Amino acid sequence: MNRREFLAGVGAATVGTLAGYGGVRVADVRPYDPALPTGDSPRERIVAAARHRHAADHRSITTVRVLNDWTGEAPYDLDVRRQWHEHSRRRHLHTLTTFDAPLTRSESVEDVPDREFVTPHQLLWALLHYSRVYSDSYDLPLTNVCYVTDGAILYDFDAPTPENGTVRLSESVDGVDAVAEGGSVVETVRGEFIRPHRTDWTRTEVRDGTVTYRISGPDAYAQVVPLSFTSVSAFGDCWIEATLDSETGRLRRIVDNRDLVVDLWEEETPKPLTYRIETEFDQYGNATARRPVGAVDRSLKSRATALLSDLATY
């Protein structure tokens, strides 16, 4: 073998190694096994389980039912929120579908200021979604889709309603495939169900390999549930139940009975509003955040920047 052949062979091997290494980084292939949540008290175990979902792959499905409001038509279903968190590969898929319901039909955001703040989901992404829900220019049901990776974020503000677990983009995507900026994008859609707190929980049920705890009352409830946007004039019969897997300690279910009097409008009396927010958690360790079905036009610059961003975050 002459010198030229040797250098060519070394160069090919180096390129192959770098390509393989880069592929591993972009695909986020790495050992990943987060520790199970533990704690000495119910409060510690519940807080640990809530924190654990920010590390473990899982799926959550949240359904919201309005039990009481000012329309006189309750109860009725308001929306459904689906999340697939694939932390092991840094991929996240979120959808929020709001139905054509009495609350969303009662008045438009043009008639009542700050109407978009009437959302059961206390995160910026949902706030932006509900600003469209209450606009007369959008037909309901309205679905918002957000897909996040290390390299890019894909969003569609007016996507088709998901069917059989398949998330699709509209034929004319109302969003873009842009470069993500660190973890800030994930934070806008992830949110909390239970925040760190000091109040104590009461065990209410043990069955089928699970244990359920409950807190109730305005003071305890206000400690546990994030209420970032809603202007609460008073709390009513508020309570929340958290169900943990007896073996793993992971969250299996949260039922949030959010009974409020909200005061968001000038020169108007406070309004009663009661949500029943139920969330089921499953697919721990094997949830897959699949890219939504549909084509998105991407420039070469966008692709290259997203690739570099993905390579830099591992």
Coordinates of N, CA, C and O in Angstrom, one line a residue, residues 91-242:
R91 N -37.5 14.5 22.1 CA -38.5 14.8 21.2 C -39.9 14.9 21.9 O -40.1 14.1 22.8
H92 N -40.7 15.8 21.5 CA -41.9 16.1 22.2 C -43.0 16.5 21.2 O -42.8 17.3 20.3
L93 N -44.2 15.9 21.4 CA -45.3 16.2 20.5 C -46.5 16.6 21.4 O -46.8 15.8 22.3
H94 N -47.1 17.7 21.1 CA -48.2 18.2 21.9 C -49.4 18.6 20.9 O -49.2 19.2 19.9
T95 N -50.6 18.2 21.3 CA -51.8 18.7 20.6 C -52.8 19.1 21.6 O -52.9 18.6 22.7
L96 N -53.5 20.2 21.2 CA -54.6 20.7 22.0 C -55.8 21.0 21.1 O -55.7 21.8 20.2
T97 N -56.9 20.2 21.4 CA -58.1 20.4 20.5 C -59.2 21.0 21.4 O -59.6 20.4 22.4
T98 N -59.8 22.1 21.0 CA -60.9 22.7 21.7 C -62.1 22.6 20.9 O -62.1 22.9 19.7
F99 N -63.2 22.2 21.5 CA -64.5 21.8 20.8 C -65.4 23.1 20.7 O -65.2 24.1 21.4
D100 N -66.4 22.9 19.8 CA -67.4 23.9 19.7 C -68.3 23.7 20.9 O -69.2 22.9 20.9
A101 N -68.1 24.5 22.0 CA -68.8 24.3 23.3 C -69.5 25.6 23.7 O -69.1 26.7 23.2
P102 N -70.4 25.6 24.6 CA -71.1 26.8 25.0 C -70.1 27.9 25.5 O -70.3 29.1 25.2
L103 N -69.1 27.5 26.2 CA -68.1 28.5 26.7 C -67.4 29.2 25.6 O -67.2 30.4 25.6
T104 N -67.0 28.4 24.6 CA -66.3 29.0 23.4 C -67.2 29.8 22.5 O -66.7 30.6 21.7
R105 N -68.5 29.6 22.6 CA -69.5 30.3 21.7 C -70.1 31.5 22.3 O -70.7 32.3 21.6
S106 N -70.0 31.6 23.7 CA -70.8 32.6 24.4 C -70.5 34.1 24.0 O -71.4 34.9 23.8
E107 N -69.2 34.4 23.8 CA -68.9 35.8 23.4 C -67.5 35.7 22.8 O -66.7 34.9 23.0
S108 N -67.2 36.6 21.9 CA -65.9 36.7 21.2 C -65.0 37.5 22.0 O -65.3 38.3 22.8
V109 N -63.7 37.3 21.7 CA -62.7 38.1 22.4 C -62.7 39.5 22.1 O -62.3 40.4 22.9
E110 N -63.4 39.9 20.9 CA -63.5 41.3 20.6 C -64.5 42.0 21.5 O -64.4 43.2 21.8
D111 N -65.5 41.3 22.0 CA -66.5 41.8 22.9 C -66.1 41.9 24.3 O -66.6 42.7 25.1
V112 N -65.3 40.9 24.7 CA -64.9 40.8 26.1 C -63.4 40.8 26.2 O -62.8 39.8 25.8
P113 N -62.7 41.8 26.8 CA -61.3 41.9 26.9 C -60.7 40.7 27.7 O -61.4 40.3 28.7
D114 N -59.6 40.2 27.4 CA -58.9 39.2 28.1 C -59.6 37.9 28.2 O -59.3 37.0 29.1
R115 N -60.5 37.6 27.3 CA -61.2 36.4 27.3 C -60.3 35.2 27.1 O -60.6 34.1 27.5
E116 N -59.2 35.4 26.4 CA -58.3 34.2 26.1 C -57.7 33.7 27.4 O -57.2 32.5 27.4
F117 N -57.8 34.4 28.5 CA -57.2 33.9 29.8 C -58.1 32.9 30.4 O -57.8 32.2 31.4
V118 N -59.3 32.7 29.8 CA -60.2 31.6 30.3 C -59.8 30.3 29.7 O -60.3 29.8 28.7
T119 N -58.7 29.7 30.2 CA -58.2 28.4 29.7 C -57.9 27.5 30.9 O -57.3 28.0 31.9
P120 N -58.2 26.3 30.8 CA -57.9 25.4 32.0 C -56.4 25.0 32.0 O -55.9 24.4 33.0
H121 N -55.6 25.3 30.9 CA -54.2 24.9 30.8 C -53.4 26.1 31.0 O -53.4 27.1 30.2
Q122 N -52.6 26.1 32.1 CA -51.9 27.3 32.5 C -50.5 27.3 32.0 O -49.5 27.1 32.6
L123 N -50.4 27.6 30.6 CA -49.1 27.7 30.0 C -49.3 28.6 28.7 O -50.4 28.7 28.2
L124 N -48.2 29.2 28.3 CA -48.3 30.2 27.3 C -48.8 29.6 26.0 O -49.6 30.3 25.3
W125 N -48.4 28.4 25.6 CA -48.9 27.8 24.4 C -50.4 27.7 24.3 O -51.0 28.0 23.4
A126 N -51.0 27.3 25.5 CA -52.5 27.2 25.5 C -53.1 28.6 25.5 O -54.2 28.7 24.9
L127 N -52.5 29.5 26.1 CA -53.0 30.9 26.1 C -53.1 31.4 24.7 O -54.1 32.0 24.3
L128 N -52.1 31.2 23.9 CA -52.1 31.7 22.5 C -53.1 30.9 21.7 O -53.8 31.5 20.9
H129 N -53.3 29.6 22.0 CA -54.3 28.8 21.4 C -55.7 29.4 21.7 O -56.5 29.5 20.8
Y130 N -56.0 29.7 22.9 CA -57.3 30.1 23.3 C -57.6 31.5 22.8 O -58.8 31.9 22.6
S131 N -56.6 32.3 22.5 CA -56.8 33.6 21.9 C -57.4 33.4 20.5 O -58.2 34.3 20.0
R132 N -57.1 32.3 19.9 CA -57.7 32.0 18.6 C -59.1 31.3 18.7 O -60.0 31.6 17.9
V133 N -59.2 30.5 19.8 CA -60.5 29.8 20.0 C -61.6 30.9 20.1 O -62.7 30.7 19.6
Y134 N -61.4 32.0 20.9 CA -62.4 32.9 21.1 C -62.5 34.0 20.0 O -63.2 35.0 20.2
S135 N -61.8 33.8 18.9 CA -61.9 34.7 17.8 C -62.9 34.1 16.8 O -63.0 32.9 16.5
D136 N -63.7 35.0 16.2 CA -64.8 34.5 15.2 C -64.2 34.1 13.9 O -64.9 33.5 13.1
S137 N -62.9 34.3 13.7 CA -62.2 34.0 12.4 C -61.8 32.5 12.3 O -61.4 32.1 11.3
Y138 N -62.0 31.7 13.4 CA -61.6 30.3 13.4 C -62.8 29.4 13.7 O -63.6 29.7 14.6
D139 N -62.8 28.4 12.9 CA -63.9 27.4 13.1 C -63.5 26.4 14.1 O -62.3 26.1 14.3
L140 N -64.5 25.9 14.9 CA -64.2 24.9 15.9 C -64.8 23.6 15.5 O -65.8 23.5 14.8
P141 N -64.2 22.5 15.9 CA -63.0 22.4 16.8 C -61.8 22.9 16.2 O -61.6 22.8 15.0
L142 N -60.9 23.4 17.0 CA -59.6 23.9 16.6 C -58.5 23.2 17.3 O -58.5 23.0 18.5
T143 N -57.5 22.7 16.5 CA -56.4 21.9 17.0 C -55.1 22.6 16.8 O -54.8 23.1 15.7
N144 N -54.3 22.7 17.9 CA -53.0 23.3 17.8 C -52.0 22.2 18.0 O -52.1 21.4 18.9
V145 N -51.0 22.1 17.1 CA -50.0 21.0 17.2 C -48.6 21.7 17.3 O -48.3 22.7 16.7
C146 N -47.8 21.1 18.2 CA -46.4 21.6 18.4 C -45.5 20.3 18.5 O -45.7 19.5 19.4
Y147 N -44.5 20.3 17.7 CA -43.5 19.2 17.7 C -42.1 19.8 17.9 O -41.7 20.7 17.1
V148 N -41.4 19.3 18.9 CA -40.2 20.0 19.3 C -39.1 18.9 19.3 O -39.2 17.8 19.9
T149 N -37.9 19.2 18.7 CA -36.7 18.4 18.9 C -35.6 19.4 19.3 O -35.8 20.6 19.4
D150 N -34.4 18.8 19.4 CA -33.2 19.7 19.8 C -33.0 20.7 18.6 O -32.5 21.8 18.9
G151 N -33.2 20.3 17.4 CA -32.9 21.1 16.3 C -33.9 22.1 15.8 O -33.6 23.2 15.3
A152 N -35.2 21.7 15.9 CA -36.3 22.5 15.3 C -37.6 22.4 16.0 O -37.8 21.5 16.8
I153 N -38.5 23.3 15.7 CA -39.8 23.2 16.2 C -40.8 23.4 15.1 O -40.6 24.2 14.2
L154 N -41.8 22.5 15.0 CA -42.8 22.5 14.0 C -44.1 22.8 14.7 O -44.5 22.1 15.6
Y155 N -44.9 23.8 14.2 CA -46.2 24.1 14.8 C -47.2 24.4 13.7 O -46.9 24.9 12.7
D156 N -48.4 24.0 14.0 CA -49.5 24.3 13.2 C -50.7 24.7 14.0 O -51.2 23.9 14.9
F157 N -51.2 25.9 13.9 CA -52.2 26.5 14.7 C -53.6 26.0 14.3 O -54.6 26.2 15.1
D158 N -53.8 25.4 13.1 CA -55.1 25.0 12.7 C -55.0 23.7 12.0 O -55.3 23.5 10.8
A159 N -54.6 22.7 12.8 CA -54.4 21.3 12.2 C -55.7 20.5 12.3 O -56.6 20.9 13.0
P160 N -55.8 19.5 11.5 CA -57.0 18.6 11.6 C -57.0 17.9 13.0 O -56.0 17.7 13.7
T161 N -58.3 17.6 13.4 CA -58.4 17.0 14.7 C -57.8 15.6 14.6 O -58.0 14.8 13.7
P162 N -56.9 15.2 15.6 CA -56.2 13.9 15.6 C -57.2 12.8 15.6 O -58.3 12.8 16.3
E163 N -57.0 11.7 14.8 CA -57.8 10.5 14.8 C -57.0 9.3 15.0 O -55.9 9.1 14.4
N164 N -57.4 8.4 16.0 CA -56.8 7.2 16.2 C -55.3 7.3 16.6 O -54.4 6.5 16.2
G165 N -55.0 8.4 17.3 CA -53.6 8.7 17.7 C -52.7 9.3 16.6 O -51.5 9.5 16.9
T166 N -53.2 9.5 15.4 CA -52.4 10.0 14.3 C -52.6 11.6 14.3 O -53.7 12.1 14.2
V167 N -51.5 12.3 14.4 CA -51.4 13.7 14.4 C -51.0 14.2 13.0 O -50.0 13.8 12.5
R168 N -51.9 15.0 12.3 CA -51.6 15.5 11.0 C -51.5 17.0 11.0 O -52.0 17.7 11.8
L169 N -50.8 17.5 9.9 CA -50.7 18.9 9.7 C -51.8 19.3 8.6 O -52.2 18.4 7.8
S170 N -52.2 20.5 8.7 CA -53.1 21.0 7.6 C -52.4 21.1 6.3 O -51.2 21.1 6.2
E171 N -53.2 21.0 5.2 CA -52.6 21.1 3.9 C -51.8 22.3 3.7 O -50.8 22.3 3.0
S172 N -52.2 23.4 4.2 CA -51.5 24.7 4.2 C -51.1 25.0 5.6 O -51.9 25.5 6.4
V173 N -49.9 24.6 6.0 CA -49.5 24.7 7.4 C -49.5 26.2 7.8 O -48.9 27.0 7.2
D174 N -50.1 26.5 9.0 CA -50.2 27.8 9.5 C -49.0 28.2 10.3 O -48.9 29.3 10.8
G175 N -48.1 27.3 10.4 CA -46.9 27.6 11.2 C -45.7 27.3 10.3 O -45.8 27.3 9.1
V176 N -44.5 27.2 10.9 CA -43.3 27.0 10.1 C -42.4 26.0 10.8 O -42.7 25.7 12.0
D177 N -41.5 25.5 10.1 CA -40.5 24.6 10.7 C -39.3 25.5 11.0 O -38.5 25.8 10.1
A178 N -39.1 25.9 12.3 CA -38.1 26.9 12.7 C -37.1 26.2 13.6 O -37.3 25.1 14.1
V179 N -36.0 26.9 13.8 CA -34.9 26.4 14.7 C -35.3 26.7 16.1 O -35.7 27.8 16.5
A180 N -35.2 25.6 16.9 CA -35.6 25.8 18.3 C -34.4 26.5 19.0 O -33.3 26.4 18.6
E181 N -34.8 27.1 20.1 CA -33.8 27.9 20.9 C -33.7 27.2 22.3 O -34.4 27.6 23.2
G182 N -32.8 26.3 22.4 CA -32.6 25.6 23.7 C -33.9 25.0 24.2 O -34.7 24.4 23.5
G183 N -34.0 25.0 25.6 CA -35.2 24.3 26.2 C -36.4 25.3 26.3 O -37.4 24.9 26.9
S184 N -36.2 26.5 25.9 CA -37.3 27.5 26.1 C -38.6 27.1 25.4 O -39.7 27.3 26.0
V185 N -38.5 26.5 24.3 CA -39.7 26.1 23.5 C -40.4 25.0 24.2 O -41.6 25.0 24.4
V186 N -39.7 24.0 24.7 CA -40.3 22.9 25.5 C -41.0 23.4 26.7 O -42.1 23.0 27.0
E187 N -40.5 24.4 27.4 CA -41.1 24.9 28.6 C -42.4 25.5 28.3 O -43.4 25.5 29.1
T188 N -42.6 26.1 27.1 CA -43.9 26.8 26.8 C -45.0 25.8 26.6 O -46.2 26.2 26.7
V189 N -44.7 24.6 26.3 CA -45.8 23.6 26.1 C -45.9 22.5 27.1 O -46.9 21.8 27.3
R190 N -44.8 22.4 27.9 CA -44.8 21.3 28.9 C -45.6 21.5 30.1 O -46.6 20.8 30.4
G191 N -45.3 22.6 30.8 CA -46.2 22.9 32.0 C -46.1 21.9 33.1 O -45.5 20.9 33.1
E192 N -46.8 22.3 34.2 CA -46.8 21.5 35.4 C -48.3 21.1 35.7 O -49.2 21.8 35.4
F193 N -48.4 19.9 36.3 CA -49.7 19.5 36.8 C -49.8 19.7 38.3 O -50.8 20.1 38.9
I194 N -48.6 19.4 39.0 CA -48.5 19.6 40.4 C -47.2 20.3 40.7 O -46.1 19.8 40.3
R195 N -47.2 21.4 41.4 CA -45.9 22.0 41.7 C -45.5 21.7 43.1 O -46.3 21.2 43.9
P196 N -44.2 22.0 43.4 CA -43.7 21.7 44.8 C -44.6 22.5 45.8 O -44.9 23.6 45.6
H197 N -44.9 21.9 46.9 CA -45.8 22.5 47.9 C -45.5 21.9 49.3 O -44.6 21.0 49.4
R198 N -46.2 22.4 50.3 CA -46.0 22.0 51.7 C -47.2 21.3 52.3 O -47.1 20.8 53.4
T199 N -48.3 21.3 51.6 CA -49.5 20.8 52.2 C -49.5 19.3 52.2 O -48.8 18.6 51.4
D200 N -50.3 18.7 53.1 CA -50.3 17.2 53.3 C -51.5 16.6 52.5 O -52.5 17.2 52.3
W201 N -51.3 15.4 52.0 CA -52.3 14.6 51.3 C -52.9 13.5 52.1 O -52.2 13.0 53.0
T202 N -54.1 13.2 51.8 CA -54.8 12.1 52.6 C -55.0 10.9 51.6 O -55.5 11.1 50.5
R203 N -54.7 9.7 52.1 CA -54.9 8.6 51.2 C -56.4 8.2 51.2 O -57.0 8.2 52.3
T204 N -56.9 8.0 50.0 CA -58.4 7.8 49.9 C -58.7 6.4 49.3 O -59.8 5.9 49.5
E205 N -57.8 5.8 48.6 CA -58.1 4.5 48.0 C -56.8 3.7 47.6 O -55.8 4.3 47.2
V206 N -56.9 2.4 47.8 CA -55.9 1.5 47.4 C -56.5 0.4 46.6 O -57.4 -0.3 47.1
R207 N -56.2 0.3 45.3 CA -56.8 -0.8 44.5 C -56.1 -1.0 43.2 O -55.4 -0.1 42.7
D208 N -56.1 -2.2 42.7 CA -55.5 -2.5 41.4 C -54.1 -2.0 41.2 O -53.7 -1.5 40.1
G209 N -53.3 -2.2 42.2 CA -51.9 -1.8 42.1 C -51.6 -0.3 42.1 O -50.5 0.1 41.7
T210 N -52.6 0.4 42.6 CA -52.4 1.9 42.7 C -52.8 2.4 44.1 O -53.6 1.7 44.8
V211 N -52.4 3.6 44.4 CA -52.8 4.3 45.6 C -53.2 5.7 45.3 O -52.4 6.4 44.5
T212 N -54.3 6.2 45.8 CA -54.8 7.5 45.5 C -54.8 8.4 46.7 O -55.2 8.0 47.8
Y213 N -54.3 9.6 46.5 CA -54.3 10.6 47.6 C -55.1 11.9 47.1 O -55.2 12.1 46.0
R214 N -55.5 12.6 48.1 CA -56.4 13.8 47.9 C -56.0 15.0 48.8 O -55.7 14.8 49.9
I215 N -56.1 16.1 48.2 CA -56.1 17.4 49.0 C -57.3 18.2 48.6 O -57.8 18.1 47.5
S216 N -57.8 18.9 49.5 CA -59.0 19.8 49.2 C -59.0 21.0 50.1 O -58.2 21.1 51.0
G217 N -59.8 22.0 49.7 CA -59.8 23.3 50.4 C -59.0 24.3 49.6 O -58.0 24.0 49.0
P218 N -59.4 25.6 49.7 CA -58.8 26.6 48.9 C -57.3 26.8 49.2 O -56.5 26.9 48.2
D219 N -56.9 26.8 50.4 CA -55.5 27.0 50.8 C -54.6 25.9 50.2 O -53.5 26.2 49.6
A220 N -54.9 24.7 50.5 CA -54.1 23.6 50.0 C -54.1 23.5 48.5 O -53.0 23.3 47.9
Y221 N -55.3 23.7 47.9 CA -55.4 23.6 46.5 C -54.5 24.7 45.8 O -53.8 24.4 44.8
A222 N -54.5 25.9 46.3 CA -53.7 27.0 45.7 C -52.2 26.7 45.8 O -51.5 27.2 45.0
Q223 N -51.8 25.9 46.8 CA -50.4 25.6 46.9 C -50.0 24.6 45.8 O -48.8 24.6 45.3
V224 N -50.9 23.7 45.4 CA -50.5 22.6 44.5 C -50.6 22.9 43.1 O -49.8 22.5 42.2
V225 N -51.7 23.6 42.7 CA -52.0 23.7 41.3 C -51.5 25.1 40.7 O -51.8 26.1 41.3
P226 N -50.8 25.0 39.6 CA -50.3 26.3 39.0 C -51.5 27.0 38.4 O -52.2 26.5 37.6
L227 N -51.6 28.3 38.7 CA -52.7 29.2 38.2 C -52.0 30.5 37.7 O -52.1 31.5 38.4
S228 N -51.3 30.4 36.6 CA -50.4 31.5 36.2 C -51.2 32.7 35.6 O -50.8 33.8 35.8
F229 N -52.3 32.4 34.9 CA -53.0 33.4 34.1 C -54.4 33.8 34.7 O -54.8 34.9 34.6
T230 N -55.1 32.9 35.3 CA -56.4 33.1 35.7 C -56.5 34.1 36.9 O -55.8 33.9 37.9
S231 N -57.3 35.1 36.8 CA -57.6 36.0 38.0 C -58.7 35.4 38.8 O -59.8 35.4 38.4
V232 N -58.3 34.9 40.0 CA -59.3 34.2 40.8 C -59.8 35.1 41.9 O -59.0 35.7 42.7
S233 N -61.1 35.4 41.9 CA -61.7 36.2 42.9 C -62.0 35.4 44.2 O -61.9 35.9 45.3
A234 N -62.3 34.1 44.0 CA -62.5 33.2 45.1 C -62.4 31.7 44.7 O -62.6 31.4 43.5
F235 N -62.1 30.8 45.6 CA -62.1 29.4 45.4 C -63.4 28.8 46.0 O -63.8 29.2 47.1
G236 N -63.9 27.8 45.3 CA -65.1 27.1 45.8 C -64.6 25.7 46.2 O -63.6 25.6 47.0
D237 N -65.4 24.7 45.8 CA -65.1 23.3 46.2 C -63.9 22.7 45.4 O -64.1 21.9 44.5
C238 N -62.7 23.2 45.6 CA -61.5 22.8 44.9 C -60.9 21.6 45.5 O -60.8 21.6 46.8
W239 N -60.6 20.6 44.7 CA -59.8 19.5 45.2 C -59.0 18.8 44.1 O -59.3 19.1 42.9
I240 N -58.0 18.0 44.5 CA -57.2 17.3 43.4 C -56.9 16.0 44.0 O -56.5 15.8 45.2
E241 N -56.9 15.0 43.1 CA -56.5 13.6 43.5 C -55.4 13.2 42.6 O -55.4 13.4 41.4
A242 N -54.4 12.5 43.2 CA -53.3 12.0 42.5 C -53.2 10.5 42.7 O -53.1 10.1 43.9

